[in-house]
PDB file of C-alpha atoms in Angstrom:
ATOM      1  CA  MET A  26       3.298  -5.748  42.516  1.00  0.00           C
ATOM      2  CA  ILE A  27       1.457  -5.874  39.187  1.00  0.00           C
ATOM      3  CA  ALA A  28      -0.506  -2.783  38.208  1.00  0.00           C
ATOM      4  CA  THR A  29      -3.887  -3.400  36.644  1.00  0.00           C
ATOM      5  CA  SER A  30      -6.332  -0.951  35.171  1.00  0.00           C
ATOM      6  CA  GLN A  31      -9.824  -0.627  36.575  1.00  0.00           C
ATOM      7  CA  ARG A  32     -11.727  -0.542  33.275  1.00  0.00           C
ATOM      8  CA  SER A  33     -15.041  -2.164  32.777  1.00  0.00           C
ATOM      9  CA  ASP A  34     -15.512  -4.737  30.018  1.00  0.00           C
ATOM     10  CA  GLY A  35     -17.910  -2.390  28.216  1.00  0.00           C
ATOM     11  CA  THR A  36     -15.197   0.211  27.727  1.00  0.00           C
ATOM     12  CA  THR A  37     -12.758  -2.390  26.398  1.00  0.00           C
ATOM     13  CA  VAL A  38     -15.310  -3.720  23.931  1.00  0.00           C
ATOM     14  CA  ALA A  39     -16.079  -0.188  22.717  1.00  0.00           C
ATOM     15  CA  HIS A  40     -12.366   0.479  22.129  1.00  0.00           C
ATOM     16  CA  GLN A  41     -11.979  -2.835  20.302  1.00  0.00           C
ATOM     17  CA  GLN A  42     -14.911  -1.975  18.037  1.00  0.00           C
ATOM     18  CA  GLN A  43     -13.391   1.432  17.284  1.00  0.00           C
ATOM     19  CA  ALA A  44     -10.044  -0.161  16.500  1.00  0.00           C
ATOM     20  CA  ALA A  45     -11.679  -2.767  14.274  1.00  0.00           C
ATOM     21  CA  SER A  46     -13.588  -0.067  12.382  1.00  0.00           C
ATOM     22  CA  GLY A  47     -10.439   1.997  11.905  1.00  0.00           C
ATOM     23  CA  LEU A  48      -8.504  -1.014  10.691  1.00  0.00           C
ATOM     24  CA  ALA A  49     -11.273  -1.891   8.233  1.00  0.00           C
ATOM     25  CA  ILE A  50     -11.154   1.650   6.801  1.00  0.00           C
ATOM     26  CA  VAL A  51      -7.378   1.457   6.405  1.00  0.00           C
ATOM     27  CA  ARG A  52      -7.598  -1.945   4.693  1.00  0.00           C
ATOM     28  CA  LEU A  53     -10.261  -0.715   2.275  1.00  0.00           C
ATOM     29  CA  THR A  54      -8.228   2.398   1.476  1.00  0.00           C
ATOM     30  CA  VAL A  55      -5.054   0.439   0.758  1.00  0.00           C
ATOM     31  CA  GLY A  56      -7.025  -2.056  -1.351  1.00  0.00           C
ATOM     32  CA  ALA A  57      -8.611   0.767  -3.329  1.00  0.00           C
ATOM     33  CA  MET A  58      -5.155   2.238  -3.960  1.00  0.00           C
ATOM     34  CA  PHE A  59      -3.916  -1.094  -5.367  1.00  0.00           C
ATOM     35  CA  VAL A  60      -6.935  -1.369  -7.657  1.00  0.00           C
ATOM     36  CA  TRP A  61      -6.557   2.279  -8.730  1.00  0.00           C
ATOM     37  CA  VAL A  62      -2.865   1.827  -9.635  1.00  0.00           C
ATOM     38  CA  PHE A  63      -3.600  -1.429 -11.493  1.00  0.00           C
ATOM     39  CA  PHE A  64      -6.169   0.242 -13.740  1.00  0.00           C
ATOM     40  CA  GLU A  65      -3.999   3.336 -14.169  1.00  0.00           C
ATOM     41  CA  ASN A  66      -1.106   1.159 -15.367  1.00  0.00           C
ATOM     42  CA  LEU A  67      -3.482  -0.880 -17.524  1.00  0.00           C
ATOM     43  CA  GLY A  68      -4.628   2.317 -19.230  1.00  0.00           C
ATOM     44  CA  LYS A  69      -1.002   3.286 -19.897  1.00  0.00           C
ATOM     45  CA  GLY A  70      -0.409  -0.064 -21.601  1.00  0.00           C
ATOM     46  CA  LEU A  71       2.163  -1.229 -19.081  1.00  0.00           C
ATOM     47  CA  TYR A  72       0.718  -4.761 -18.946  1.00  0.00           C
ATOM     48  CA  THR A  73       1.123  -5.382 -22.686  1.00  0.00           C
ATOM     49  CA  PRO A  74       4.171  -7.309 -23.939  1.00  0.00           C
ATOM     50  CA  ALA A  75       5.755  -4.047 -25.141  1.00  0.00           C
ATOM     51  CA  GLY A  76       5.081  -2.309 -21.844  1.00  0.00           C
ATOM     52  CA  LEU A  77       6.513  -5.170 -19.805  1.00  0.00           C
ATOM     53  CA  ARG A  78       9.560  -5.341 -22.066  1.00  0.00           C
ATOM     54  CA  GLY A  79      10.129  -1.607 -21.629  1.00  0.00           C
ATOM     55  CA  SER A  80       9.929  -1.743 -17.845  1.00  0.00           C
ATOM     56  CA  HIS A  81      12.276  -4.757 -17.771  1.00  0.00           C
ATOM     57  CA  GLN A  82      14.830  -2.891 -19.888  1.00  0.00           C
ATOM     58  CA  LEU A  83      14.473   0.208 -17.729  1.00  0.00           C
ATOM     59  CA  LEU A  84      15.107  -1.736 -14.527  1.00  0.00           C
ATOM     60  CA  HIS A  85      18.073  -3.708 -15.902  1.00  0.00           C
ATOM     61  CA  GLN A  86      20.030  -1.039 -17.772  1.00  0.00           C
ATOM     62  CA  GLY A  87      22.724  -0.803 -15.095  1.00  0.00           C
ATOM     63  CA  LYS A  88      22.172   2.794 -14.035  1.00  0.00           C
ATOM     64  CA  PRO A  89      19.759   4.398 -11.564  1.00  0.00           C
ATOM     65  CA  LEU A  90      16.235   5.180 -12.642  1.00  0.00           C
ATOM     66  CA  PRO A  91      15.637   8.787 -13.701  1.00  0.00           C
ATOM     67  CA  GLY A  92      15.076  10.981 -10.660  1.00  0.00           C
ATOM     68  CA  CYS A  93      16.206   8.424  -8.078  1.00  0.00           C
ATOM     69  CA  LEU A  94      19.544   9.936  -7.165  1.00  0.00           C
ATOM     70  CA  GLU A  95      19.068  13.540  -8.204  1.00  0.00           C
ATOM     71  CA  GLY A  96      20.271  16.126  -5.737  1.00  0.00           C
ATOM     72  CA  ARG A  97      23.116  14.049  -4.287  1.00  0.00           C
TER      73      ARG A  97
END
C-alpha cells in the first residue's frame, strides 16, 4: 500500500513559496560574496599582470602553499 499525505494544495503552495524565498536569499548572498571577493582582490592588485604572475608562481613552485599543511 502506498502512503500519501493528506495536505491541502494551499499548504504545499505556501511551503513552495517559503522554499523559493529562502533559495533566492541564499543565491543573492553567494552572489554578493563573489562580487565582494572580486573587488577585494582587485583592490589588492591581484588582477594586474604582476599580480597574476605572482599567483601563478606561488601555485606552481612545487611545495604546499603557506599554512596548508601546518600542524601535521
